[in-house]
Coordinates of C-alpha atoms in Angstrom, one line a residue:
Chain A
M1 CA 24.5 17.9 -9.3
K2 CA 23.3 14.5 -8.0
D3 CA 19.6 13.8 -7.7
I4 CA 17.9 14.2 -4.3
E5 CA 17.6 10.4 -3.7
S6 CA 21.4 10.0 -4.3
Q7 CA 22.1 12.8 -2.0
F8 CA 19.9 11.3 0.7
K9 CA 21.8 8.1 0.2
D10 CA 25.1 10.0 0.7
I11 CA 23.9 11.6 3.9
K12 CA 22.6 8.2 5.1
S13 CA 26.1 6.7 4.5
K14 CA 27.8 9.5 6.4
I15 CA 25.6 9.8 9.5
T16 CA 26.7 6.6 11.2
L17 CA 27.9 5.4 14.5
S18 CA 31.5 4.1 14.8
S19 CA 31.9 0.5 16.1
A20 CA 33.2 1.9 19.4
E21 CA 30.2 4.1 19.9
K22 CA 27.9 1.2 19.0
D23 CA 29.7 -1.1 21.4
F24 CA 29.6 1.5 24.1
H25 CA 25.8 2.0 23.9
R26 CA 25.2 -1.8 23.6
G27 CA 27.1 -2.1 26.9
E28 CA 25.0 0.7 28.5
I29 CA 21.8 -0.9 27.4
M30 CA 22.8 -4.3 28.6
N31 CA 23.6 -2.9 32.0
F32 CA 20.2 -1.2 32.1
M33 CA 18.5 -4.5 31.2
E34 CA 20.4 -6.2 34.0
A35 CA 19.2 -3.5 36.4
H36 CA 15.6 -3.8 35.2
P37 CA 14.8 -7.5 35.0
A38 CA 11.7 -8.6 33.1
K39 CA 8.4 -9.7 34.6
P40 CA 7.2 -13.1 33.4
A41 CA 4.4 -11.8 31.2
A42 CA 6.6 -9.6 29.0
S43 CA 6.6 -10.5 25.4
I44 CA 8.8 -9.4 22.5
K45 CA 7.9 -10.5 19.1
S46 CA 11.0 -11.1 17.0
P47 CA 11.6 -8.4 14.4
F48 CA 12.7 -11.1 12.1
F49 CA 10.4 -13.4 10.0
T50 CA 9.5 -16.7 11.6
W51 CA 7.4 -19.6 10.2
G52 CA 5.5 -19.5 13.4
Q53 CA 4.3 -16.0 12.8
F54 CA 3.4 -16.9 9.2
L55 CA 1.4 -19.9 10.1
Q56 CA -0.3 -18.2 13.1
R57 CA -1.5 -15.1 11.3
H58 CA -1.4 -14.7 7.6
Y59 CA -1.6 -18.2 6.4
A60 CA -4.5 -19.1 8.7
L61 CA -6.4 -15.9 7.7
A62 CA -5.8 -16.4 4.0
A63 CA -6.7 -20.1 4.1
F64 CA -9.9 -19.2 6.0
M65 CA -10.8 -16.6 3.4
L66 CA -10.2 -19.0 0.5
L67 CA -12.2 -21.7 2.2
I68 CA -15.2 -19.4 2.8
L69 CA -15.0 -17.8 -0.7
G70 CA -14.4 -21.1 -2.4
G71 CA -17.2 -22.9 -0.5
T72 CA -19.8 -20.3 -1.5
G73 CA -18.8 -20.2 -5.2
V74 CA -17.9 -16.5 -4.9
L75 CA -14.3 -17.4 -5.7
T76 CA -15.0 -18.4 -9.3
S77 CA -17.3 -15.4 -10.0
A78 CA -15.0 -12.9 -8.3
N79 CA -12.0 -14.1 -10.3
G80 CA -13.4 -12.6 -13.6
A81 CA -14.9 -9.4 -12.0
K82 CA -14.3 -6.1 -13.7
P83 CA -14.4 -2.6 -12.3
G84 CA -18.0 -1.7 -11.6
D85 CA -18.9 -5.4 -10.9
A86 CA -20.2 -6.1 -7.4
L87 CA -17.5 -8.6 -6.9
F88 CA -14.6 -6.4 -8.0
G89 CA -13.8 -5.4 -4.4
V90 CA -13.9 -9.1 -3.4
K91 CA -11.4 -9.9 -6.2
V92 CA -9.0 -7.1 -5.3
N93 CA -9.3 -6.8 -1.5
M94 CA -9.8 -10.5 -0.7
L95 CA -8.9 -12.9 -3.5
E96 CA -5.8 -11.2 -4.8
R97 CA -4.7 -10.3 -1.3
A98 CA -5.2 -13.9 -0.1
R99 CA -3.1 -15.2 -3.0
I100 CA -0.3 -12.7 -2.1
V101 CA -0.4 -13.7 1.5
L102 CA -0.1 -17.4 0.5
S103 CA 3.0 -16.8 -1.6
F104 CA 5.9 -18.8 -0.4
D105 CA 8.4 -15.9 0.0
Q106 CA 8.8 -12.1 -0.3
A107 CA 10.1 -12.4 -3.9
S108 CA 7.1 -14.4 -5.2
K109 CA 4.8 -12.2 -3.3
T110 CA 6.2 -9.1 -5.0
S111 CA 6.1 -10.8 -8.4
L112 CA 2.4 -11.6 -7.9
E113 CA 1.7 -8.0 -7.0
V114 CA 3.4 -6.8 -10.3
K115 CA 1.1 -9.3 -12.1
F116 CA -2.0 -7.7 -10.5
I117 CA -0.8 -4.3 -11.5
D118 CA -0.7 -5.6 -15.1
E119 CA -4.3 -6.8 -14.6
R120 CA -5.4 -3.3 -13.3
L121 CA -3.9 -1.6 -16.3
K122 CA -5.5 -4.0 -18.7
E123 CA -8.8 -3.4 -17.0
F124 CA -8.2 0.3 -17.5
A125 CA -7.5 -0.1 -21.2
E126 CA -10.8 -2.0 -21.4
W127 CA -12.6 0.7 -19.5
S128 CA -11.3 3.4 -21.8
T129 CA -13.3 1.8 -24.6
N130 CA -16.5 1.4 -22.5
E131 CA -18.8 4.4 -22.5
D132 CA -20.8 3.1 -19.6
A133 CA -18.1 3.2 -17.0
S134 CA -18.9 5.6 -14.1
P135 CA -16.5 8.1 -12.5
E136 CA -16.7 6.0 -9.3
E137 CA -15.5 2.9 -11.1
V138 CA -12.6 4.8 -12.5
A139 CA -11.7 6.4 -9.2
T140 CA -11.7 2.9 -7.6
L141 CA -9.5 1.6 -10.4
S142 CA -7.1 4.6 -10.1
N143 CA -6.8 4.4 -6.3
T144 CA -6.3 0.6 -6.4
L145 CA -3.6 1.0 -9.1
A146 CA -1.7 3.7 -7.2
S147 CA -1.7 1.8 -3.9
Q148 CA -0.7 -1.5 -5.6
I149 CA 2.3 0.3 -7.2
L150 CA 3.2 1.8 -3.9
K151 CA 3.0 -1.6 -2.2
V152 CA 5.4 -3.1 -4.7
H153 CA 7.9 -0.2 -4.1
D154 CA 7.6 -0.9 -0.4
D155 CA 8.1 -4.6 -0.9
I156 CA 11.2 -4.0 -3.0
A157 CA 12.5 -2.0 -0.1
V158 CA 11.9 -5.0 2.2
L159 CA 13.8 -7.3 -0.2
R160 CA 16.7 -4.8 -0.1
D161 CA 16.5 -4.7 3.6
N162 CA 16.7 -8.5 3.7
Q163 CA 19.8 -8.3 1.4
D164 CA 17.8 -10.1 -1.3
L165 CA 19.2 -7.8 -4.0
D166 CA 18.6 -10.4 -6.8
G167 CA 14.9 -10.5 -5.8
A168 CA 14.7 -6.7 -5.5
L169 CA 16.2 -6.2 -9.0
V170 CA 14.0 -8.8 -10.6
A171 CA 10.8 -7.3 -9.0
A172 CA 11.8 -3.7 -9.9
S173 CA 12.7 -4.6 -13.5
D174 CA 9.4 -6.6 -13.8
L175 CA 7.5 -3.6 -12.6
Q176 CA 9.4 -1.2 -14.9
S177 CA 8.8 -3.5 -17.8
T178 CA 5.0 -3.7 -17.1
L179 CA 4.7 0.1 -16.5
A180 CA 6.7 1.0 -19.6
A181 CA 4.6 -1.3 -21.8
H182 CA 1.3 0.1 -20.5
A183 CA 2.6 3.7 -20.7
E184 CA 3.1 3.2 -24.4
V185 CA -0.5 1.8 -24.8
L186 CA -1.9 4.6 -22.7
G187 CA -0.2 7.1 -25.1
Q188 CA -2.2 5.6 -28.0
I189 CA -5.6 5.8 -26.3
D190 CA -7.9 8.3 -28.0
P191 CA -10.3 9.0 -25.2
K192 CA -13.8 10.3 -25.5
E193 CA -14.1 13.9 -24.4
A194 CA -15.6 13.0 -21.0
S195 CA -12.8 10.7 -20.2
V196 CA -9.8 12.9 -21.2
D197 CA -9.0 13.9 -17.6
V198 CA -9.3 10.4 -16.3
V199 CA -7.0 9.0 -19.0
N200 CA -4.5 11.8 -18.4
S201 CA -4.6 11.2 -14.7
I202 CA -3.9 7.5 -15.0
T203 CA -1.2 8.2 -17.6
D204 CA 0.4 10.6 -15.2
T205 CA 0.3 8.0 -12.4
V206 CA 1.9 5.4 -14.6
E207 CA 4.5 7.7 -16.0
D208 CA 5.5 9.1 -12.5
S209 CA 5.6 5.5 -11.2
L210 CA 7.7 4.5 -14.1
L211 CA 10.3 7.2 -13.4
L212 CA 10.4 6.3 -9.8
T213 CA 10.8 2.6 -10.6
K214 CA 13.6 3.3 -13.1
G215 CA 15.4 5.1 -10.3
I216 CA 14.9 2.0 -8.0
V217 CA 16.2 -0.3 -10.7
D218 CA 19.3 1.9 -11.2
S219 CA 19.8 2.1 -7.5
V220 CA 19.6 -1.7 -6.9
A221 CA 21.8 -2.4 -9.9
G222 CA 24.3 0.1 -8.6
E223 CA 24.2 -1.5 -5.2
M224 CA 24.8 -4.9 -6.7
T225 CA 27.7 -3.8 -9.0
S226 CA 29.4 -2.0 -6.1
S227 CA 29.7 -5.3 -4.3
V228 CA 31.4 -8.3 -5.9
D229 CA 29.6 -10.7 -3.5
D230 CA 26.2 -9.4 -4.5
A231 CA 26.6 -9.9 -8.2
I232 CA 23.5 -11.3 -9.8
S233 CA 23.4 -15.1 -10.0
S234 CA 23.3 -16.9 -13.4
E235 CA 20.2 -18.8 -12.2
T236 CA 18.4 -15.4 -12.0
V237 CA 19.5 -14.7 -15.5
D238 CA 18.2 -18.1 -16.7
T239 CA 14.9 -17.5 -14.9
K240 CA 14.5 -14.1 -16.6
Q241 CA 15.3 -15.6 -20.0
Q242 CA 12.8 -18.4 -19.4
E243 CA 10.1 -15.7 -18.7
V244 CA 10.9 -13.9 -21.9
S245 CA 10.7 -17.2 -23.9
E246 CA 7.3 -18.0 -22.3
T247 CA 6.0 -14.5 -23.2
I248 CA 7.2 -14.9 -26.8
E249 CA 5.6 -18.4 -27.0
N250 CA 2.3 -17.0 -25.7
I251 CA 2.4 -14.2 -28.2
S252 CA 3.0 -16.7 -31.0
K253 CA 0.4 -19.2 -29.9
D254 CA -2.5 -17.2 -28.6
I255 CA -2.2 -13.9 -30.2
I256 CA -0.8 -14.0 -33.7
E257 CA -3.0 -17.0 -34.6
D258 CA -6.0 -14.9 -34.0
S259 CA -5.0 -11.8 -35.9
T260 CA -8.3 -10.4 -36.9
N261 CA -7.4 -6.9 -35.9
L262 CA -3.8 -7.0 -37.2
D263 CA -2.9 -5.7 -40.6
S264 CA 0.2 -6.3 -42.6
N265 CA 2.0 -3.3 -41.0
D266 CA 1.2 -4.6 -37.6
K267 CA 2.5 -8.1 -38.5
E268 CA 5.7 -6.6 -39.8
T269 CA 6.2 -4.5 -36.6
I270 CA 5.6 -7.7 -34.5
Q271 CA 8.2 -9.6 -36.5
D272 CA 10.7 -6.8 -36.1
S273 CA 10.1 -6.8 -32.4
L274 CA 10.5 -10.6 -32.1
D275 CA 13.8 -10.4 -34.1
N276 CA 15.0 -7.7 -31.8
I277 CA 14.0 -9.7 -28.7
A278 CA 15.7 -12.8 -30.1
G279 CA 18.9 -10.8 -30.7
L280 CA 18.9 -9.4 -27.1
L281 CA 18.4 -12.9 -25.7
S282 CA 21.2 -14.4 -27.7
E283 CA 23.5 -11.6 -26.7
A284 CA 22.5 -12.1 -23.0
D285 CA 23.2 -15.8 -23.4
I286 CA 26.7 -15.2 -24.6
K287 CA 27.4 -12.8 -21.8
N288 CA 26.0 -15.2 -19.2
K289 CA 28.2 -18.0 -20.5
R290 CA 31.2 -15.7 -20.3
G291 CA 30.4 -15.1 -16.6
S292 CA 29.1 -11.5 -17.1
S293 CA 25.9 -12.3 -15.3
T294 CA 24.9 -8.7 -14.4
E295 CA 25.3 -7.5 -18.0
A296 CA 23.4 -10.6 -19.1
F297 CA 20.6 -9.8 -16.7
I298 CA 20.3 -6.2 -18.0
L299 CA 20.1 -7.5 -21.6
S300 CA 17.5 -10.1 -20.6
T301 CA 15.5 -7.3 -18.8
Q302 CA 15.5 -5.3 -22.0
A303 CA 14.3 -8.3 -23.9
D304 CA 11.6 -8.8 -21.3
Q305 CA 10.5 -5.2 -21.6
E306 CA 10.3 -5.5 -25.4
A307 CA 8.3 -8.7 -25.1
N308 CA 5.9 -7.3 -22.5
K309 CA 5.5 -4.1 -24.6
L310 CA 4.6 -6.3 -27.6
R311 CA 2.3 -8.5 -25.7
I312 CA 0.3 -5.6 -24.2
S313 CA 0.2 -3.7 -27.4
I314 CA -1.2 -6.7 -29.3
E315 CA -3.8 -7.4 -26.6
A316 CA -4.9 -3.7 -26.5
E317 CA -5.2 -3.7 -30.3
Q318 CA -7.1 -7.0 -30.5
Q319 CA -9.3 -6.8 -27.5
F320 CA -10.0 -3.1 -27.2
G321 CA -9.4 -1.7 -30.7
I322 CA -6.6 0.6 -29.4
N323 CA -4.3 1.2 -32.3
S324 CA -1.1 0.4 -30.5
V325 CA 1.0 -2.1 -32.4
D326 CA 1.9 0.0 -35.4
D327 CA 0.4 3.5 -35.4
S328 CA 1.5 4.5 -38.9
E329 CA -1.0 5.5 -41.5
G330 CA -2.6 2.6 -43.4
D331 CA -3.4 0.6 -40.3
T332 CA -6.7 -1.1 -40.0
P333 CA -9.0 1.3 -38.2
P334 CA -9.8 0.3 -34.6
Q335 CA -12.9 -1.8 -34.4
Q336 CA -15.5 -0.4 -32.0
E337 CA -18.2 -2.6 -30.6
Chain B
M1 CA 10.7 -13.5 30.4
K2 CA 12.9 -16.0 28.7
E3 CA 16.6 -15.6 28.3
G4 CA 16.1 -15.7 24.5
D5 CA 14.0 -12.5 24.7
K6 CA 16.9 -10.5 26.1
Q7 CA 19.0 -11.9 23.2
K8 CA 16.3 -10.8 20.7
F9 CA 16.3 -7.3 22.2
I10 CA 20.1 -7.0 21.8
E11 CA 19.8 -8.3 18.2
S12 CA 17.2 -5.6 17.6
Y13 CA 19.7 -3.0 19.0
D14 CA 22.3 -4.3 16.5
T15 CA 19.7 -4.1 13.7
Y16 CA 18.2 -0.7 14.4
A17 CA 20.6 1.4 16.5
E18 CA 22.2 3.0 13.4
S19 CA 18.9 4.1 11.8
I20 CA 17.4 5.3 15.1
F21 CA 20.6 7.3 15.7
R22 CA 20.3 8.8 12.2
Y23 CA 16.7 9.7 12.7
C24 CA 17.4 11.4 16.1
Y25 CA 20.4 13.2 14.6
L26 CA 18.3 14.7 11.8
R27 CA 15.8 15.9 14.4
V28 CA 18.1 17.4 17.0
H29 CA 21.2 18.2 14.8
D30 CA 23.6 17.3 17.6
R31 CA 25.6 14.1 17.4
E32 CA 26.1 13.6 21.1
R33 CA 22.5 14.3 22.0
A34 CA 21.4 12.0 19.2
R35 CA 23.5 9.2 20.6
E36 CA 21.9 9.8 24.0
L37 CA 18.4 9.8 22.5
M38 CA 19.1 6.6 20.6
Q39 CA 20.2 4.9 23.9
E40 CA 17.1 6.3 25.7
T41 CA 14.9 4.9 22.9
F42 CA 16.1 1.4 23.6
T43 CA 16.0 1.7 27.5
K44 CA 12.5 3.2 27.4
T45 CA 11.3 0.4 25.1
W46 CA 12.9 -2.2 27.5
E47 CA 11.1 -0.6 30.4
Y48 CA 7.8 -0.9 28.5
L49 CA 8.4 -4.6 27.8
V50 CA 9.5 -5.5 31.4
A51 CA 6.3 -3.8 32.6
G52 CA 4.5 -6.8 31.0
K53 CA 3.3 -5.1 27.9
S54 CA 3.6 -6.6 24.4
I55 CA 4.7 -5.0 21.2
D56 CA 3.5 -6.0 17.7
S57 CA 6.2 -4.4 15.6
L58 CA 9.4 -3.6 17.5
K59 CA 10.8 -1.5 14.6
S60 CA 7.7 0.8 14.5
F61 CA 7.6 1.0 18.3
L62 CA 11.3 2.1 18.4
Y63 CA 10.6 4.8 15.9
K64 CA 7.5 6.0 17.9
V65 CA 9.6 6.3 21.0
A66 CA 12.4 8.1 19.2
H67 CA 9.9 10.4 17.6
N68 CA 8.4 11.3 21.0
L69 CA 11.8 11.8 22.6
S70 CA 13.0 14.0 19.7
V71 CA 9.9 16.1 19.8
N72 CA 10.4 16.7 23.6
E73 CA 14.0 17.6 22.9
V74 CA 13.2 20.0 20.1
V75 CA 10.5 21.7 22.3
R76 CA 13.0 22.0 25.2
H77 CA 15.6 23.7 23.0
K78 CA 13.2 25.8 21.0
S79 CA 15.1 28.9 21.9
V80 CA 18.0 27.9 19.7
S81 CA 17.1 28.7 16.1
L82 CA 17.7 26.3 13.3
D83 CA 20.1 28.7 11.6
E84 CA 22.1 28.8 14.8
L85 CA 22.1 25.1 15.0
E86 CA 23.4 24.9 11.5
E87 CA 26.2 27.4 12.2
T88 CA 27.3 25.9 15.5
V89 CA 26.7 22.2 14.9
G90 CA 26.8 22.0 11.1
F91 CA 27.1 18.8 9.2
E92 CA 29.3 16.3 10.9
P93 CA 30.4 13.4 8.8
K94 CA 32.8 10.9 10.3
D95 CA 36.4 12.1 9.5
E96 CA 37.4 8.9 7.8
E97 CA 34.4 9.1 5.4
R98 CA 34.7 12.8 4.5
A99 CA 33.4 13.4 1.0
S100 CA 34.8 15.6 -1.6
P101 CA 34.3 19.4 -1.1
E102 CA 31.7 19.4 -3.9
E103 CA 29.8 16.5 -2.3
D104 CA 29.9 18.2 1.1
T105 CA 28.5 21.4 -0.5
E106 CA 25.7 19.5 -2.1
I107 CA 24.8 17.7 1.2
S108 CA 25.0 20.9 3.2
L109 CA 22.8 22.6 0.7
L110 CA 20.3 19.8 0.9
L111 CA 20.3 19.8 4.7
S112 CA 19.9 23.5 4.9
K113 CA 17.0 23.5 2.4
M114 CA 15.4 20.6 4.3
K115 CA 15.4 22.8 7.4
E116 CA 13.3 25.4 5.4
L117 CA 10.5 22.8 5.2
S118 CA 8.0 22.4 8.0
P119 CA 9.2 20.1 10.8
K120 CA 6.5 17.6 9.8
D121 CA 7.8 17.5 6.2
Q122 CA 11.4 17.2 7.4
E123 CA 10.4 14.2 9.5
L124 CA 8.5 12.6 6.6
L125 CA 11.5 12.8 4.3
S126 CA 13.9 11.7 7.0
L127 CA 11.8 8.6 7.8
R128 CA 11.2 7.7 4.2
F129 CA 14.6 8.3 2.6
M130 CA 17.1 8.2 5.5
S131 CA 15.5 5.5 7.6
G132 CA 14.1 3.7 4.5
L133 CA 10.8 3.0 6.2
A134 CA 7.9 1.6 4.3
I135 CA 4.8 3.8 3.9
S136 CA 2.8 1.3 6.1
E137 CA 5.4 1.6 8.8
M138 CA 5.3 5.4 8.7
S139 CA 1.6 5.3 8.8
E140 CA 1.8 3.3 12.0
I141 CA 4.4 5.6 13.6
L142 CA 2.8 8.9 12.7
G143 CA -0.8 7.7 13.1
E144 CA -1.9 8.8 9.7
K145 CA -3.5 7.0 6.7
P146 CA -1.0 5.5 4.2
N147 CA -2.5 7.6 1.3
T148 CA -2.1 10.8 3.3
I149 CA 1.6 9.9 4.0
T150 CA 2.2 9.1 0.3
V151 CA 0.8 12.4 -0.8
R152 CA 2.7 14.4 1.8
V153 CA 6.0 12.7 1.1
K154 CA 5.5 13.4 -2.6
R155 CA 4.7 17.1 -1.9
A156 CA 7.6 17.5 0.5
L157 CA 10.0 16.0 -2.0
E158 CA 8.7 18.3 -4.8
E159 CA 9.0 21.3 -2.5
L160 CA 12.6 20.3 -1.6
R161 CA 13.4 19.9 -5.3
E162 CA 12.1 23.4 -6.0
K163 CA 14.2 24.8 -3.2
I164 CA 17.5 23.3 -4.3
K165 CA 16.8 23.9 -8.0
P166 CA 19.5 26.4 -9.3
Q167 CA 17.9 29.8 -9.8

């Protein structure tokens, strides 16, 4: 039996108007419009995106917010705010939102939202090692995270509505990759007794969202492969590969050099992962050159997931002492502050 | 009103007619009546606009009108039970798109189980999964907070899953 979402999709594709029915009602509505002419004051805002709307509303508001915040020095302080800090709300509700609004297009906006989800999850990992965090701070973090994930799902739906399947697939796979990596780290957290429920609750949110996101990735990929015209472009594959290369570069430069918390087992695991990522990228490159761009994208996405998982595991181990890179016996015990 | 506004309205019809029709169909379970309600949704919206009022989001407004018209319709025909509707009207795919018997059985099962949910839950699932509306749009149409909508959609989906799970 198909899953419910697929069945809904089947129903959706079957309850349709025929072209003749649609034309008939269009004619009836046009006749009605002729019989009911408009008064001069009437105003219809286009259901489609226009630069005018963008400039009039969102851009002006976001620019104003940045001007005020920047001018008062709040901007710099809020940027590094953590849950529980007075400026955390400013960072999430104003600063991050303003950056999202100022994004050039829907795809960049969604990509930025995924980045902020990554931030929230890192903040949570940090919180899990901090005994002083209050339940209110955690509740704020948990609610913010859930609504941010939901927003990305909604925005992916918008990309699909706009027929930007490339953008929808990139955003969904980015989110999947981020959630999968953090789910792994959350599984390694050994919470203090008082925090068990909270850690479990966040883990459930991440795992549920991961399942939902995987479904979205499959559904968008299915939609793309069912239409030759909508096959993923080789530029999108190149961009994804570039992202993976940058992640690997960052891992090599910033993390491995400062390997105070990493023991020999960890280093071996990291090297294995890097080899695996390089293999996936090389395979993707071959597929892309042969014109199998969708297959190449899927391989690049797997490489991206591996790279993100590695990056987040190393960060969690180094910064918060969560034993997440290699959890076999003989690892360096997590360092608690 | 500019000539271009009329054009925009017709473009909106081309964009949303199908999904508004589907929404109405799942509320009244009658193809012909759903077509009438879809048309009425657009004519009512046009009347609102020519009265000099403005609309922020045409898509949300159309769904609000369709929602109100469907509620009135359901109340008017309350004497007909849902079971009766299912038996007399049933599931009506277009002939040329008829699915395999197995798929039809699955779809009929899903629709019949959906009817066991509360009308509110049926509407939530229909708006979210059949009309593909964003939570923020559903919040605007139904006048409830996005978080409330999210939780209710999740619960309705879980309840439906339980109902169709093989015993």
